[in-house]
Amino acid sequence: MRTFFPSDSCKESQLNAINPQSWLQVERGKLSKLSSSHTNSSSIESFIKVPEPPILPFFKPIDYVEVLAQIHEEMESCSPQERSTLYLLQFQIFRGLGETKLMRRSLRSAWQRAGTVHEKLVFGAWLRYEKQGEELIADLLATCNKCAQEFGPVDVSQLQVEVNGCSKETVVMKGDKSLENVNFKIGDEIIVCDRQKIASLSAPFHAMLNGYFTESSSQDIDLSENNISPLGMRTIGEFSITGSLSEVHPDLLLEILVFSNKFCCERLKDACDRKLASLVCTKDDAVEFMEYAIEQNSPVLAASCLQVFLHELPDCLNDERVVEIFSHADRQQRSIMVGLASFSLYCLLSEVAMNLDPRSDKTVCFLEQLIESAETDREKLLAFHQLGCVRLLRKEYDVAEGLFEKAVSLGHVYSIAGLARLGYIKGHKLFSYEKLSSVISSVNPLGWMYQERSLYCEGDKRSEDLEKATELDPTLTYPYMYRAASLMMKQNVQAALAEINRVLGFKLALECMELRFCLYLAIEDYKAAIRDVQAILTLSPDYRMFEGRVAASHLRTLVREHVGSWTTADCWMQLYDRWSSVDDIGSLSVIYQMLESGGAKGVLYFRQSLLLLRLNCPDAAMRSLELARRHASSEHERLVYEGWILYDTGHCEEGLLKAEESIKISRSFEAFFLKAYALADSSLDSSCSSTVISLLENALKCPSDNLRKGQALNNLGSVLVDCGKLDSAADCYINALKIRHTRAHQGLARVHFLKNDKATAYVEMTKLIEKAKNNASAYEKRSEYCDRDLTKADLEMVTRIDPLRVYPYRYRAAVLMDSRKEKEAIAELSRAITFKADLHLLHLRAAFHEHVGDVLAALRDCRAALSVDPNHQEMLELHSRVNSHEP
């Protein structure tokens, strides 16, 4: 889901993020100050509230690895028509895991392997919808003579429609040669046609003109009562001879289409269908023609109309005429409109509608159509669960309950969370607690189960459940937020901040940033508060706080009054300090402030994009890059930003071309840096290293600030290390450190290690750990430069700081395996796999299963891993080997 899918609170009062009086004070432009002693817990409680976690409208199987493996196995033997639907289900699983990159890859695979025109239409539209705002990429590729295929239209004329021709054998009654022609009378006009050509149009015409009807011996036949005009009949006569329709007005084509349907003229109908399809250009055209397409069973015309609608998503869903078409189509009409891709279509429409307004009537209608379109149990349980979530939001509790029960009966255990929430809303708290307890005791429990059960108990039991939820799934944000808010109520400010910082250290969740902003506001630390709200606005410029009631930008304006202003020089000093201490959120905030005060916006937006990429916010980073391009002060600067846009979206060669164009205009630091970066990434030839070194040296000769020069020196050192030039690399890293590029400690440590000075490498990494605010990667790297006990301690620290980093789990598992503790080794990997679909974790666990002789478990992990990366060579080899041993 693009937008926040709000939960329905167990109790309305518990959802208020700020009480009405406080909110009104904010609206009036007054920040209510808390007591300086911070002893008034009730005032803090009114200000800091944590909403219950929503019941998410996602497919969340108990064992996603098992389901991914099943889907992969089905793909090995399914028909081409079934493959896209399986990729769609794979997409739904990755969505439940929050794996955005894998979701898009599954969608792209569904589009690439679409077996029908309809599937190509739907998945192409879905990809385009997911990439809203990325149309610029297609434009930039066009300047490099390359086409972004998923943005282009589909040729609906490729749609295969079975056309049954009439038998060419004729039975001419009485052998009268004068009957070679037939005169059709329409009103006062006579249209002369070739009898046998007209007869060949359809079986009914053949029977009429050559069979045992009176018309077979008649020269003149009156067609005045058949809703065809003289011009229409002449056009039909011409078609019977030429087999094609010349330039014909759309209204006449519609008239002929209806006539051809009435007289079963399938070739004529198909020609009209395709001709009309080529004339659909606008949404209004599509609305008008779709009605005829459905009435006259014209699939090519319907596909053309559908393509126009889908191309205009999401805007077309604001047109009630379009919504009406999609909402009230029956099975036959859906078949005409979208063939066998009905489930895929309504998955897309439901997704778009939920992002617009999950409570809307159109969302309900589309999800009801999704249920109607579902064929398999997996499709049905997804549809029932999604509609259940929407009905819950709409407070239609009895209907929601029935839908969740159907989803549970089909095997979707996560829907029990919906039933438990409904039970509590209806006042059955014990029922809800026991419902979750039953699930926890009957399956391998997952984090969401304990999180959900925590809502139905108090005190120590709630704390224990939330701790267990974090242990099983550290990506769940609610437990951290609840603990932080609870600590704040006890006036334990530092502990509250430490708790929310735990999750923000590895997951930049806006709701957690908002809570930390509130914590700082409560203790009147306005400098920290302004930092967080400016970072929030960088990530989401339209973000609204306190459950959407107050714009974050408005709160920033109010807090800004309590913070001293910085000059441009102050801003650069602050940025330098934060960048050097690897404080990415602090750096984002400074850049936000610098952008507001003017200056070189193109450069600043570009720096912003670099930080956002480092924080794993690719969509926000792309938005900043596009803004950098828009605000570029020169053509050569604009070309550099275009090059980075292309590079960051996987178009490395085109990015190189843009860098070269920029260099031709002006030899700049950023152009040389981009070319070096892209070339190093795109070329597998080790001989290109000398070219990369030369490019980086050229970059360093160009004017730039120390922030970027430090990065260039660091990159140059890395290339020199790869070339074995350790002393030159060390010089680069030392020079980078002299201008406070802190990350150069890591490169210098690598040089010491390669010179067999492990102890100095360890010391160098320790310096990085001490300086860097975000230091999980530094602990991980330092673990390579010490003995096993210190390595274990460093990697435990990594997991505490950032539980999403997979190397520590792999290392610990390998150590356990070496100690012949196979079960413990597999359990260590399983601990992380539960919440992170990672190729390397699945690969290693598959190898462990193979080692202990569990062929079926190894095969399951191989198939799941190939769902994550279908082209991974080592995984393919392991899969082939394990598959050959399958009993």
Short mmCIF file of C-alpha atoms in Angstrom, two decimals, residues 265-489:
data_model
loop_
_atom_site.label_atom_id
_atom_site.label_comp_id
_atom_site.label_asym_id
_atom_site.label_seq_id
_atom_site.Cartn_x
_atom_site.Cartn_y
_atom_site.Cartn_z
CA CYS A 265 -21.13 -12.32 -39.72
CA GLU A 266 -18.05 -13.12 -37.70
CA ARG A 267 -15.42 -11.87 -40.15
CA LEU A 268 -17.32 -8.62 -40.58
CA LYS A 269 -17.81 -8.30 -36.85
CA ASP A 270 -14.11 -8.92 -36.20
CA ALA A 271 -13.18 -6.28 -38.77
CA CYS A 272 -15.54 -3.77 -37.13
CA ASP A 273 -14.24 -4.73 -33.71
CA ARG A 274 -10.63 -4.05 -34.72
CA LYS A 275 -11.44 -0.91 -36.68
CA LEU A 276 -13.34 0.57 -33.74
CA ALA A 277 -10.55 -0.46 -31.37
CA SER A 278 -8.11 1.65 -33.37
CA LEU A 279 -10.33 4.71 -32.92
CA VAL A 280 -10.38 4.73 -29.09
CA CYS A 281 -8.19 7.63 -27.98
CA THR A 282 -9.70 9.33 -24.95
CA LYS A 283 -11.40 8.28 -21.75
CA ASP A 284 -14.71 9.60 -23.10
CA ASP A 285 -14.26 7.44 -26.22
CA ALA A 286 -13.55 4.44 -24.01
CA VAL A 287 -16.62 5.00 -21.83
CA GLU A 288 -18.88 5.25 -24.90
CA PHE A 289 -17.39 2.33 -26.81
CA MET A 290 -17.08 -0.02 -23.82
CA GLU A 291 -20.87 -0.18 -23.60
CA TYR A 292 -21.08 -1.34 -27.23
CA ALA A 293 -18.14 -3.70 -26.76
CA ILE A 294 -19.87 -5.47 -23.91
CA GLU A 295 -23.32 -5.50 -25.55
CA GLN A 296 -21.95 -6.78 -28.86
CA ASN A 297 -19.32 -9.12 -27.40
CA SER A 298 -16.45 -7.27 -29.07
CA PRO A 299 -13.28 -8.25 -27.13
CA VAL A 300 -10.76 -6.24 -29.18
CA LEU A 301 -12.76 -3.03 -28.77
CA ALA A 302 -13.20 -3.82 -25.07
CA ALA A 303 -9.45 -4.36 -24.66
CA SER A 304 -8.73 -1.04 -26.36
CA CYS A 305 -11.14 0.74 -24.00
CA LEU A 306 -9.64 -1.07 -21.01
CA GLN A 307 -6.15 0.05 -22.04
CA VAL A 308 -7.25 3.69 -22.03
CA PHE A 309 -8.81 3.33 -18.57
CA LEU A 310 -5.75 1.61 -17.12
CA HIS A 311 -3.39 4.12 -18.68
CA GLU A 312 -5.14 6.87 -16.74
CA LEU A 313 -4.93 5.19 -13.32
CA PRO A 314 -5.50 6.40 -10.66
CA ASP A 315 -7.30 9.47 -12.04
CA CYS A 316 -9.86 7.53 -14.05
CA LEU A 317 -11.29 6.06 -10.82
CA ASN A 318 -12.54 9.54 -9.97
CA ASP A 319 -14.91 9.21 -12.95
CA GLU A 320 -18.13 7.55 -11.83
CA ARG A 321 -18.81 6.27 -15.35
CA VAL A 322 -15.59 4.26 -15.30
CA VAL A 323 -16.22 2.99 -11.79
CA GLU A 324 -19.72 1.91 -12.86
CA ILE A 325 -18.31 -0.15 -15.74
CA PHE A 326 -15.85 -1.98 -13.49
CA SER A 327 -18.15 -2.32 -10.49
CA HIS A 328 -21.17 -3.92 -12.11
CA ALA A 329 -19.68 -6.22 -14.72
CA ASP A 330 -20.99 -9.79 -14.46
CA ARG A 331 -18.92 -12.88 -15.28
CA GLN A 332 -19.67 -12.76 -19.01
CA GLN A 333 -18.99 -9.03 -19.21
CA ARG A 334 -15.69 -9.46 -17.35
CA SER A 335 -14.75 -12.16 -19.83
CA ILE A 336 -15.39 -9.82 -22.77
CA MET A 337 -13.57 -6.96 -21.08
CA VAL A 338 -10.48 -8.73 -19.75
CA GLY A 339 -10.58 -12.36 -20.87
CA LEU A 340 -9.07 -14.71 -18.28
CA ALA A 341 -7.25 -11.91 -16.43
CA SER A 342 -10.24 -10.84 -14.34
CA PHE A 343 -8.59 -11.65 -10.99
CA SER A 344 -5.45 -9.73 -11.93
CA LEU A 345 -7.49 -6.73 -13.10
CA TYR A 346 -9.50 -6.47 -9.90
CA CYS A 347 -6.37 -6.97 -7.78
CA LEU A 348 -4.97 -3.89 -9.47
CA LEU A 349 -8.19 -1.86 -9.21
CA SER A 350 -8.61 -2.80 -5.54
CA GLU A 351 -5.03 -1.76 -4.83
CA VAL A 352 -5.53 1.62 -6.48
CA ALA A 353 -8.90 2.19 -4.80
CA MET A 354 -7.51 1.32 -1.35
CA ASN A 355 -4.67 3.77 -1.85
CA LEU A 356 -7.18 6.48 -2.78
CA ASP A 357 -9.64 5.74 0.03
CA PRO A 358 -9.90 2.31 1.68
CA ARG A 359 -13.33 3.15 3.08
CA SER A 360 -14.92 4.12 -0.25
CA ASP A 361 -17.79 2.32 -1.92
CA LYS A 362 -15.74 1.72 -5.04
CA THR A 363 -13.11 -0.11 -2.96
CA VAL A 364 -15.85 -2.40 -1.66
CA CYS A 365 -17.26 -2.96 -5.17
CA PHE A 366 -13.86 -3.83 -6.64
CA LEU A 367 -13.10 -6.24 -3.81
CA GLU A 368 -16.48 -7.91 -4.26
CA GLN A 369 -15.59 -8.33 -7.93
CA LEU A 370 -12.23 -9.74 -6.83
CA ILE A 371 -14.04 -12.39 -4.81
CA GLU A 372 -16.23 -13.18 -7.82
CA SER A 373 -13.13 -13.51 -10.01
CA ALA A 374 -11.14 -15.72 -7.62
CA GLU A 375 -10.69 -19.31 -8.77
CA THR A 376 -8.20 -20.93 -6.38
CA ASP A 377 -8.27 -21.07 -2.58
CA ARG A 378 -5.24 -18.76 -2.36
CA GLU A 379 -6.99 -16.17 -4.52
CA LYS A 380 -10.19 -16.48 -2.51
CA LEU A 381 -8.54 -16.13 0.90
CA LEU A 382 -6.71 -12.99 -0.24
CA ALA A 383 -9.93 -11.46 -1.56
CA PHE A 384 -11.96 -12.36 1.56
CA HIS A 385 -9.26 -11.00 3.86
CA GLN A 386 -8.87 -7.71 1.97
CA LEU A 387 -12.60 -7.07 1.91
CA GLY A 388 -12.75 -8.00 5.60
CA CYS A 389 -10.14 -5.30 6.35
CA VAL A 390 -12.13 -2.71 4.42
CA ARG A 391 -15.41 -3.67 6.11
CA LEU A 392 -13.64 -3.39 9.47
CA LEU A 393 -12.52 0.13 8.61
CA ARG A 394 -16.09 1.00 7.61
CA LYS A 395 -17.30 -0.31 11.00
CA GLU A 396 -19.40 -2.97 9.25
CA TYR A 397 -18.40 -5.46 11.89
CA ASP A 398 -20.77 -8.36 11.25
CA VAL A 399 -19.96 -8.45 7.54
CA ALA A 400 -16.23 -8.16 8.30
CA GLU A 401 -16.46 -11.07 10.73
CA GLY A 402 -18.01 -13.33 8.10
CA LEU A 403 -15.31 -12.43 5.58
CA PHE A 404 -12.46 -13.04 8.02
CA GLU A 405 -14.02 -16.39 8.95
CA LYS A 406 -14.08 -17.42 5.29
CA ALA A 407 -10.44 -16.41 4.89
CA VAL A 408 -9.49 -18.43 7.99
CA SER A 409 -11.42 -21.46 6.73
CA LEU A 410 -9.32 -21.34 3.57
CA GLY A 411 -6.11 -21.35 5.61
CA HIS A 412 -5.26 -17.66 6.14
CA VAL A 413 -4.31 -17.66 9.83
CA TYR A 414 -3.51 -13.93 9.83
CA SER A 415 -7.24 -13.24 9.41
CA ILE A 416 -7.66 -14.46 12.98
CA ALA A 417 -6.15 -11.11 13.99
CA GLY A 418 -9.18 -9.50 12.34
CA LEU A 419 -11.55 -11.76 14.25
CA ALA A 420 -9.76 -11.01 17.52
CA ARG A 421 -9.96 -7.26 16.89
CA LEU A 422 -13.67 -7.55 16.16
CA GLY A 423 -14.17 -9.57 19.32
CA TYR A 424 -12.58 -6.85 21.41
CA ILE A 425 -14.61 -4.13 19.71
CA LYS A 426 -17.72 -6.07 20.68
CA GLY A 427 -16.52 -6.26 24.30
CA HIS A 428 -15.15 -9.82 24.30
CA LYS A 429 -11.58 -9.13 25.41
CA LEU A 430 -11.02 -12.59 26.90
CA PHE A 431 -12.27 -14.22 23.69
CA SER A 432 -9.73 -12.23 21.68
CA TYR A 433 -6.88 -13.12 24.04
CA GLU A 434 -7.77 -16.81 23.94
CA LYS A 435 -8.16 -16.73 20.16
CA LEU A 436 -4.56 -15.56 19.76
CA SER A 437 -3.31 -17.90 22.49
CA SER A 438 -4.82 -20.84 20.61
CA VAL A 439 -3.03 -19.82 17.43
CA ILE A 440 0.30 -19.32 19.23
CA SER A 441 0.10 -22.79 20.77
CA SER A 442 -0.86 -24.55 17.53
CA VAL A 443 1.73 -23.23 15.03
CA ASN A 444 5.27 -21.90 14.97
CA PRO A 445 4.41 -18.46 16.37
CA LEU A 446 5.20 -15.26 14.52
CA GLY A 447 5.79 -11.76 15.85
CA TRP A 448 2.41 -10.40 14.77
CA MET A 449 0.63 -12.99 16.93
CA TYR A 450 2.22 -11.74 20.14
CA GLN A 451 1.81 -8.14 19.05
CA GLU A 452 -1.90 -8.67 18.48
CA ARG A 453 -2.37 -10.58 21.74
CA SER A 454 -0.67 -7.79 23.67
CA LEU A 455 -3.66 -5.56 22.88
CA TYR A 456 -5.91 -7.79 24.97
CA CYS A 457 -3.90 -7.91 28.20
CA GLU A 458 -2.29 -5.45 30.61
CA GLY A 459 0.79 -4.92 32.73
CA ASP A 460 3.57 -7.48 32.67
CA LYS A 461 1.69 -9.77 30.30
CA ARG A 462 1.49 -7.02 27.70
CA SER A 463 5.17 -6.17 28.13
CA GLU A 464 6.16 -9.83 27.79
CA ASP A 465 4.10 -10.26 24.63
CA LEU A 466 5.59 -7.13 23.08
CA GLU A 467 9.13 -8.24 23.91
CA LYS A 468 8.38 -11.60 22.34
CA ALA A 469 6.94 -9.88 19.27
CA THR A 470 10.18 -7.89 18.86
CA GLU A 471 12.29 -11.00 19.38
CA LEU A 472 10.42 -12.88 16.64
CA ASP A 473 10.01 -9.95 14.26
CA PRO A 474 12.09 -6.86 15.01
CA THR A 475 10.61 -5.05 11.99
CA LEU A 476 7.27 -4.52 13.79
CA THR A 477 7.22 -0.88 14.86
CA TYR A 478 4.29 -0.93 17.31
CA PRO A 479 6.15 -2.65 20.19
CA TYR A 480 8.95 -0.05 20.16
CA MET A 481 6.45 2.80 19.98
CA TYR A 482 4.33 1.41 22.81
CA ARG A 483 7.36 0.85 25.05
CA ALA A 484 8.72 4.33 24.29
CA ALA A 485 5.37 5.97 25.09
CA SER A 486 5.02 3.92 28.29
CA LEU A 487 8.49 4.93 29.45
CA MET A 488 7.64 8.55 28.75
CA MET A 489 4.53 8.28 30.92
#
